[in-house]
Short mmCIF file of C-alpha atoms and ligand atoms in Angstrom, two decimals:
data_model
loop_
_atom_site.label_atom_id
_atom_site.label_comp_id
_atom_site.label_asym_id
_atom_site.label_seq_id
_atom_site.Cartn_x
_atom_site.Cartn_y
_atom_site.Cartn_z
CA MET A 26 -60.27 -39.01 -15.23
CA THR A 27 -59.31 -40.38 -11.81
CA ARG A 28 -55.84 -39.35 -10.60
CA ARG A 29 -54.33 -41.94 -8.27
CA ALA A 30 -54.58 -40.70 -4.69
CA ALA A 31 -51.46 -40.91 -2.54
CA ALA A 32 -53.36 -40.16 0.66
CA THR A 33 -56.92 -40.15 1.96
CA LEU A 34 -59.10 -37.53 0.22
CA ARG A 35 -60.85 -35.37 2.82
CA THR A 36 -62.18 -32.25 1.10
CA ALA A 37 -64.36 -31.33 -1.86
CA THR A 38 -61.28 -29.87 -3.55
CA ASP A 39 -59.36 -33.14 -3.07
CA LEU A 40 -62.21 -35.07 -4.68
CA ILE A 41 -62.41 -32.66 -7.62
CA GLU A 42 -58.63 -32.71 -8.15
CA HIS A 43 -58.71 -36.49 -8.31
CA GLY A 44 -61.59 -36.60 -10.79
CA LEU A 45 -64.13 -37.96 -8.30
CA ALA A 46 -66.43 -34.90 -8.31
CA SER A 47 -67.06 -32.16 -10.81
CA PRO A 48 -65.91 -28.57 -10.21
CA GLU A 49 -69.42 -27.14 -10.65
CA ASN A 50 -70.45 -29.00 -7.49
CA LEU A 51 -67.69 -27.45 -5.37
CA SER A 52 -69.85 -25.11 -3.33
CA ALA A 53 -72.56 -27.73 -2.58
CA LEU A 54 -69.97 -30.33 -1.67
CA GLU A 55 -68.18 -27.92 0.62
CA LYS A 56 -71.48 -27.38 2.43
CA VAL A 57 -71.95 -31.15 2.78
CA ALA A 58 -68.36 -31.62 3.97
CA ALA A 59 -68.81 -28.88 6.60
CA ARG A 60 -71.62 -30.91 8.16
CA TYR A 61 -70.68 -34.56 7.53
CA ALA A 62 -67.14 -35.93 7.51
CA VAL A 63 -65.57 -36.96 4.20
CA ALA A 64 -62.77 -39.51 3.74
CA VAL A 65 -61.99 -41.63 0.72
CA THR A 66 -58.88 -43.79 1.12
CA PRO A 67 -56.57 -44.40 -1.86
CA GLU A 68 -57.78 -48.03 -1.97
CA VAL A 69 -61.43 -46.95 -2.23
CA ALA A 70 -60.64 -44.13 -4.69
CA ALA A 71 -58.94 -46.69 -6.95
CA LEU A 72 -62.15 -48.74 -7.01
CA ILE A 73 -64.27 -45.87 -8.33
CA ASP A 74 -65.00 -45.72 -12.05
CA SER A 75 -65.13 -41.95 -12.50
CA SER A 76 -66.47 -42.34 -16.06
CA ASP A 77 -69.67 -43.83 -14.58
CA PRO A 78 -71.91 -41.11 -13.09
CA ASP A 79 -73.78 -43.83 -11.19
CA ASP A 80 -70.77 -45.74 -9.92
CA PRO A 81 -71.92 -47.84 -6.91
CA ILE A 82 -68.66 -47.34 -5.03
CA ALA A 83 -68.72 -43.56 -5.50
CA ARG A 84 -72.34 -43.44 -4.26
CA GLN A 85 -71.23 -44.90 -0.93
CA TYR A 86 -68.28 -42.59 -0.26
CA VAL A 87 -68.33 -39.45 -2.43
CA PRO A 88 -70.64 -36.76 -0.98
CA SER A 89 -73.63 -35.56 -2.94
CA ALA A 90 -75.66 -32.34 -2.83
CA ASP A 91 -78.68 -34.57 -2.01
CA GLU A 92 -77.27 -34.85 1.53
CA LEU A 93 -78.23 -31.23 2.13
CA VAL A 94 -81.91 -32.24 2.10
CA THR A 95 -83.15 -33.60 5.43
CA GLN A 96 -86.56 -35.30 5.46
CA PRO A 97 -88.96 -34.59 8.37
CA ASN A 98 -88.75 -38.23 9.54
CA GLU A 99 -84.93 -38.27 9.57
CA ASN A 100 -83.13 -38.01 12.87
CA ALA A 101 -79.59 -37.36 14.13
CA ASP A 102 -79.85 -40.48 16.34
CA PRO A 103 -82.02 -42.71 14.12
CA ILE A 104 -81.61 -45.94 16.07
CA GLY A 105 -81.87 -44.39 19.52
CA ASP A 106 -78.34 -44.95 20.87
CA HIS A 107 -78.72 -42.05 23.31
CA THR A 108 -81.86 -43.51 24.89
CA HIS A 109 -79.93 -46.57 26.04
CA SER A 110 -76.61 -45.05 27.04
CA PRO A 111 -76.16 -45.45 30.83
CA VAL A 112 -72.55 -44.15 30.73
CA SER A 113 -70.50 -42.49 28.03
CA GLY A 114 -69.39 -44.96 25.33
CA ILE A 115 -71.88 -47.71 26.29
CA VAL A 116 -75.22 -48.52 24.64
CA HIS A 117 -77.13 -51.18 26.62
CA ARG A 118 -80.18 -51.96 24.53
CA TYR A 119 -80.54 -55.73 25.00
CA PRO A 120 -80.01 -57.51 28.33
CA ASP A 121 -77.04 -59.72 27.37
CA ARG A 122 -74.93 -57.37 25.23
CA VAL A 123 -73.63 -53.84 25.00
CA LEU A 124 -72.15 -51.64 22.31
CA PHE A 125 -68.85 -50.15 23.38
CA LYS A 126 -68.11 -47.07 21.27
CA LEU A 127 -64.38 -46.53 21.60
CA VAL A 128 -63.53 -44.16 18.77
CA HIS A 129 -65.38 -41.67 16.64
CA VAL A 130 -63.17 -41.87 13.58
CA CYS A 131 -63.28 -44.17 10.56
CA ALA A 132 -60.99 -44.90 7.62
CA VAL A 133 -63.78 -43.75 5.28
CA TYR A 134 -67.04 -41.91 5.92
CA CYS A 135 -70.05 -43.63 4.39
CA ARG A 136 -72.65 -41.25 2.98
CA PHE A 137 -75.49 -43.24 4.59
CA CYS A 138 -73.93 -43.68 8.04
CA PHE A 139 -76.53 -43.84 10.82
CA ARG A 140 -73.99 -42.26 13.21
CA ARG A 141 -72.98 -39.52 10.76
CA GLU A 142 -73.73 -36.78 13.28
CA MET A 143 -71.40 -38.45 15.79
CA VAL A 144 -68.41 -39.64 13.73
CA GLY A 145 -65.58 -37.76 12.10
CA PRO A 146 -62.86 -35.27 12.89
CA GLY A 147 -64.03 -32.38 15.01
CA LYS A 148 -66.45 -34.65 16.87
CA GLU A 149 -65.45 -36.22 20.16
CA THR A 150 -62.57 -38.43 18.95
CA ALA A 151 -62.04 -41.01 21.64
CA LEU A 152 -63.21 -41.79 25.14
CA SER A 153 -61.18 -40.04 27.84
CA ASN A 154 -59.30 -42.33 30.22
CA GLU A 155 -61.95 -41.65 32.90
CA ALA A 156 -64.83 -42.40 30.55
CA TYR A 157 -63.10 -45.59 29.40
CA ALA A 158 -62.66 -46.68 33.03
CA SER A 159 -66.32 -45.95 33.82
CA ALA A 160 -67.49 -47.87 30.75
CA LEU A 161 -65.36 -50.84 31.75
CA ASP A 162 -66.74 -50.63 35.30
CA TYR A 163 -70.26 -50.66 33.91
CA ILE A 164 -69.52 -53.88 32.01
CA ARG A 165 -67.77 -55.38 35.05
CA THR A 166 -70.71 -54.69 37.36
CA HIS A 167 -73.36 -56.10 35.00
CA PRO A 168 -72.88 -59.88 35.02
CA GLU A 169 -75.66 -60.33 32.47
CA ILE A 170 -73.38 -58.87 29.75
CA TRP A 171 -72.18 -61.87 27.74
CA GLU A 172 -71.19 -60.03 24.56
CA VAL A 173 -69.41 -56.71 24.03
CA ILE A 174 -69.63 -55.20 20.56
CA LEU A 175 -66.82 -52.78 19.77
CA THR A 176 -68.06 -50.23 17.33
CA GLY A 177 -67.75 -46.54 16.74
CA GLY A 178 -66.40 -45.14 14.55
CA ASP A 179 -64.19 -48.02 13.54
CA PRO A 180 -62.31 -49.86 16.32
CA LEU A 181 -59.64 -51.02 13.86
CA MET A 182 -58.52 -47.37 13.60
CA LEU A 183 -56.92 -47.90 17.02
CA SER A 184 -53.27 -48.90 17.18
CA ALA A 185 -52.60 -52.59 17.68
CA ARG A 186 -51.08 -51.73 21.06
CA ARG A 187 -54.23 -49.92 22.29
CA LEU A 188 -56.48 -52.58 20.83
CA LYS A 189 -54.59 -55.25 22.75
CA GLU A 190 -54.97 -53.33 26.03
CA ILE A 191 -58.72 -53.02 25.46
CA MET A 192 -59.14 -56.65 24.46
CA ASP A 193 -57.16 -57.76 27.53
CA ASP A 194 -59.30 -55.53 29.78
CA LEU A 195 -62.48 -57.07 28.38
CA GLY A 196 -61.10 -60.62 28.36
CA ALA A 197 -60.30 -60.26 32.08
CA ILE A 198 -64.01 -59.84 32.89
CA ASP A 199 -65.30 -63.32 33.67
CA HIS A 200 -68.81 -62.95 32.30
CA VAL A 201 -67.72 -61.41 28.96
CA LYS A 202 -67.48 -64.41 26.66
CA ILE A 203 -67.79 -62.79 23.24
CA ILE A 204 -66.09 -59.66 21.89
CA ARG A 205 -67.42 -58.63 18.49
CA ILE A 206 -65.71 -55.98 16.38
CA HIS A 207 -67.58 -54.11 13.68
CA THR A 208 -65.28 -52.75 11.01
CA ARG A 209 -64.95 -51.44 7.47
CA VAL A 210 -61.13 -51.29 7.65
CA PRO A 211 -60.43 -54.57 5.77
CA VAL A 212 -62.25 -53.03 2.78
CA ALA A 213 -61.26 -49.38 3.16
CA ALA A 214 -57.67 -49.70 4.38
CA PRO A 215 -56.72 -53.40 4.24
CA SER A 216 -53.05 -52.80 5.03
CA ARG A 217 -54.07 -51.72 8.57
CA VAL A 218 -54.92 -55.37 9.29
CA THR A 219 -51.37 -56.33 10.19
CA ASP A 220 -50.13 -59.40 12.01
CA GLU A 221 -49.92 -57.21 15.14
CA THR A 222 -53.57 -56.20 14.74
CA VAL A 223 -54.62 -59.81 14.35
CA ALA A 224 -52.59 -60.84 17.40
CA ALA A 225 -54.18 -58.00 19.40
CA LEU A 226 -57.67 -59.25 18.54
CA LYS A 227 -57.08 -62.65 20.11
CA VAL A 228 -57.70 -62.80 23.82
CA ASN A 229 -57.69 -65.43 26.52
CA ASP A 230 -61.04 -66.45 28.04
CA ALA A 231 -63.24 -64.76 25.41
CA THR A 232 -63.99 -65.44 21.76
CA THR A 233 -63.45 -62.67 19.22
CA TRP A 234 -65.75 -62.30 16.22
CA VAL A 235 -65.28 -59.72 13.49
CA ALA A 236 -68.19 -58.31 11.47
CA LEU A 237 -67.15 -56.87 8.11
CA HIS A 238 -69.18 -54.03 6.64
CA ALA A 239 -69.24 -54.17 2.81
CA ASN A 240 -72.05 -53.36 0.40
CA HIS A 241 -70.84 -54.12 -3.09
CA PRO A 242 -68.93 -57.12 -4.49
CA ARG A 243 -66.26 -54.82 -5.96
CA GLU A 244 -65.30 -53.88 -2.40
CA LEU A 245 -64.08 -57.46 -1.86
CA THR A 246 -60.75 -56.83 -3.59
CA ASP A 247 -57.82 -59.23 -3.41
CA GLU A 248 -56.34 -57.01 -0.67
CA ALA A 249 -59.59 -56.96 1.32
CA ARG A 250 -59.93 -60.74 0.98
CA ALA A 251 -56.32 -61.19 2.13
CA ALA A 252 -56.92 -58.94 5.16
CA CYS A 253 -59.95 -61.04 6.14
CA ALA A 254 -58.01 -64.26 5.54
CA ARG A 255 -55.33 -63.08 7.98
CA MET A 256 -57.97 -62.86 10.72
CA ILE A 257 -59.81 -66.04 9.80
CA ASP A 258 -56.59 -68.07 9.46
CA ALA A 259 -55.74 -66.93 12.98
CA GLY A 260 -58.99 -68.53 14.18
CA ILE A 261 -61.21 -65.43 14.27
CA PRO A 262 -64.64 -66.18 12.81
CA MET A 263 -66.23 -63.48 10.62
CA VAL A 264 -69.74 -62.42 9.70
CA SER A 265 -70.90 -59.73 7.30
CA GLN A 266 -73.14 -56.74 7.54
CA SER A 267 -74.38 -54.73 4.58
CA VAL A 268 -76.79 -51.88 4.10
CA LEU A 269 -79.35 -52.06 1.34
CA LEU A 270 -78.68 -48.92 -0.71
CA ARG A 271 -80.42 -47.46 -3.72
CA GLY A 272 -78.11 -47.41 -6.72
CA VAL A 273 -75.48 -49.49 -4.94
CA ASN A 274 -76.80 -52.99 -4.29
CA ASP A 275 -80.58 -52.78 -4.80
CA ASN A 276 -80.69 -55.44 -7.48
CA ALA A 277 -80.66 -59.22 -7.17
CA ALA A 278 -77.49 -59.81 -9.24
CA THR A 279 -75.37 -57.45 -7.12
CA LEU A 280 -76.68 -58.80 -3.83
CA GLU A 281 -76.11 -62.34 -5.06
CA ALA A 282 -72.50 -61.56 -6.05
CA LEU A 283 -71.90 -59.81 -2.71
CA MET A 284 -73.24 -62.70 -0.62
CA ARG A 285 -71.38 -65.29 -2.69
CA GLY A 286 -68.23 -63.17 -2.28
CA PHE A 287 -68.60 -63.17 1.52
CA VAL A 288 -69.06 -66.93 1.66
CA GLU A 289 -66.08 -67.48 -0.66
CA CYS A 290 -64.05 -65.45 1.87
CA ARG A 291 -65.35 -67.67 4.73
CA ILE A 292 -67.51 -64.81 6.02
CA LYS A 293 -71.06 -65.81 6.94
CA PRO A 294 -73.64 -63.28 5.67
CA TYR A 295 -75.32 -61.97 8.81
CA TYR A 296 -77.29 -58.75 8.36
CA LEU A 297 -78.71 -56.83 5.43
CA HIS A 298 -79.81 -53.59 7.08
CA HIS A 299 -82.66 -51.52 5.76
CA GLY A 300 -81.32 -47.96 5.41
CA ASP A 301 -81.74 -46.00 8.64
CA LEU A 302 -83.47 -42.62 8.81
CA ALA A 303 -80.18 -40.73 9.09
CA PRO A 304 -80.28 -37.09 7.99
CA GLY A 305 -79.73 -36.43 4.28
CA THR A 306 -79.83 -40.08 3.22
CA ALA A 307 -83.27 -40.42 1.59
CA HIS A 308 -81.72 -40.67 -1.89
CA LEU A 309 -79.91 -43.85 -0.78
CA ARG A 310 -82.86 -45.60 0.88
CA THR A 311 -85.06 -48.21 -0.79
CA THR A 312 -88.61 -49.03 0.24
CA LEU A 313 -89.29 -51.94 2.59
CA GLU A 314 -91.25 -53.67 -0.19
CA GLU A 315 -88.26 -53.45 -2.54
CA GLY A 316 -86.07 -54.95 0.16
CA GLN A 317 -88.46 -57.84 0.76
CA LYS A 318 -88.68 -58.56 -2.97
CA LEU A 319 -84.89 -58.63 -3.22
CA MET A 320 -84.65 -61.01 -0.27
CA GLN A 321 -87.21 -63.28 -1.91
CA SER A 322 -85.25 -63.34 -5.16
CA LEU A 323 -82.03 -64.01 -3.22
CA ARG A 324 -83.65 -67.10 -1.71
CA GLY A 325 -84.25 -68.43 -5.22
CA ARG A 326 -80.69 -67.72 -6.36
CA VAL A 327 -78.30 -68.76 -3.59
CA SER A 328 -78.04 -71.37 -0.83
CA GLY A 329 -78.93 -70.83 2.79
CA LEU A 330 -75.27 -70.24 3.53
CA CYS A 331 -75.51 -67.02 1.50
CA GLN A 332 -78.68 -65.67 3.14
CA PRO A 333 -78.42 -62.67 5.47
CA ASP A 334 -81.28 -61.56 7.72
CA TYR A 335 -83.01 -58.47 6.35
CA VAL A 336 -83.41 -56.24 9.43
CA LEU A 337 -84.77 -52.88 10.43
CA ASP A 338 -83.51 -50.94 13.42
CA ILE A 339 -86.70 -49.63 14.91
CA PRO A 340 -86.40 -45.84 15.39
CA GLY A 341 -86.36 -44.76 19.03
CA GLY A 342 -83.99 -47.47 20.21
CA HIS A 343 -86.35 -50.46 20.18
CA GLY A 344 -83.79 -52.77 18.60
CA LYS A 345 -83.64 -54.77 15.39
CA ALA A 346 -86.53 -56.65 13.84
CA PRO A 347 -86.25 -59.16 11.00
CA ILE A 348 -88.54 -57.81 8.31
CA GLY A 349 -89.21 -60.74 6.11
CA PRO A 350 -90.47 -61.50 3.67
CA GLN A 351 -92.82 -64.01 5.29
CA TYR A 352 -93.09 -67.47 3.75
CA LEU A 353 -95.75 -68.92 6.04
CA SER A 354 -99.30 -67.74 6.73
CA ARG A 355 -102.46 -69.30 8.16
CA ARG A 356 -104.82 -70.39 5.39
CA SER A 357 -107.78 -69.16 7.36
CA GLU A 358 -108.84 -68.73 10.95
CA ASP A 359 -110.85 -71.97 10.86
CA ALA A 360 -110.02 -75.02 12.95
CA GLU A 361 -108.30 -76.83 10.09
CA GLN A 362 -104.83 -75.59 11.04
CA GLN A 363 -103.67 -75.45 7.47
CA TYR A 364 -100.97 -73.06 6.34
CA ARG A 365 -99.88 -71.48 3.09
CA VAL A 366 -96.15 -71.77 2.48
CA VAL A 367 -94.30 -70.09 -0.37
CA ASP A 368 -91.44 -71.92 -2.13
CA TYR A 369 -88.28 -70.34 -3.58
CA CYS A 370 -90.01 -69.79 -6.96
CA GLY A 371 -92.85 -67.87 -5.31
CA ASP A 372 -95.37 -70.74 -5.73
CA VAL A 373 -97.82 -71.27 -2.88
CA HIS A 374 -98.42 -74.71 -1.27
CA LEU A 375 -100.61 -75.91 1.55
CA TYR A 376 -99.15 -77.43 4.69
CA PRO A 377 -100.09 -80.10 5.61
CA PRO A 378 -101.04 -80.91 1.99
CA ALA A 379 -104.77 -81.32 1.31
CA ASP A 380 -105.89 -84.99 0.99
S1 LIG B 7 -67.42 -47.06 8.70
FE1 LIG B 7 -69.31 -47.38 9.91
S2 LIG B 7 -69.31 -45.80 11.50
FE2 LIG B 7 -67.79 -45.19 9.93
S3 LIG B 7 -68.93 -43.89 8.51
FE3 LIG B 7 -69.07 -45.96 7.66
S4 LIG B 7 -70.99 -46.77 8.52
FE4 LIG B 7 -70.43 -44.96 9.76
#
């Protein structure tokens, strides 16, 4: 039985005491926790149905002995952040935008995190003042940077006061027009999204966007929805990002409910990420074919407003690629210039139609 948590659960023993893991797994879970950070907030713990051994919320947050198995193709830096890091805290992969990694802590630690070797207590926790100043200088001296994406760790773990200083620093750079914040806090610790936080996110001379990370419709609780509404009502537009995860959201009904939930919250579905090759995460990854099939069924079930892009971060730091499925193909290589196009039911038509 789950015992209500009063504080964030951070150890295997905490999880066992609160009915979220079984005592026979203690030693394996301690090994996992020694390598990858663990944190389950009271709000997330309350969402877990501990009577369900396959609970989709537990699979995202409660460690598993499967994480001790690293596949040969898995990598501590699966999307190649290091390759594109000119100064500490900055990843400059595309010409017009940078990632700005301010903190290395999160409210919760996701079992599939692609930065799992870099986030958590005991890792570097925040940029030093000097490193922060150098990162800001880098942005200042690169006029091609139009968008700064605050990520981490979770930027909403910063105090409202610190967040405001950072937002003001970025807003003061003429060429920075967009500041995007990637966060799981509205889901994992919604009460952190206070009026002060929301006020801190708004900045003169730049537009703030917030990208919410959620993977299952049950994560969109009334409290999470209210936290998002506080930002959106203040004029901050939101998009979503989700990771396709085996046993969590790898079926059409769950994905449909998740995407509908986002749109109901005024959050535009943006990305559905294919699981990255992070160490010890193979048990949570689907195949690309499964992902494409799910995207195809989503197209038949929900409107365009509810459609995310299914994307793969190409290992080695080569950026994101939309990975289909494809709806259009050349009929043949002849001169006729006719195409095959697939409708939402999967039926194939010719374009232009044959006479
Ligand atoms: S909140 Fe984001 S950065 Fe933190 S553990 Fe989850 S996926 Fe990783």
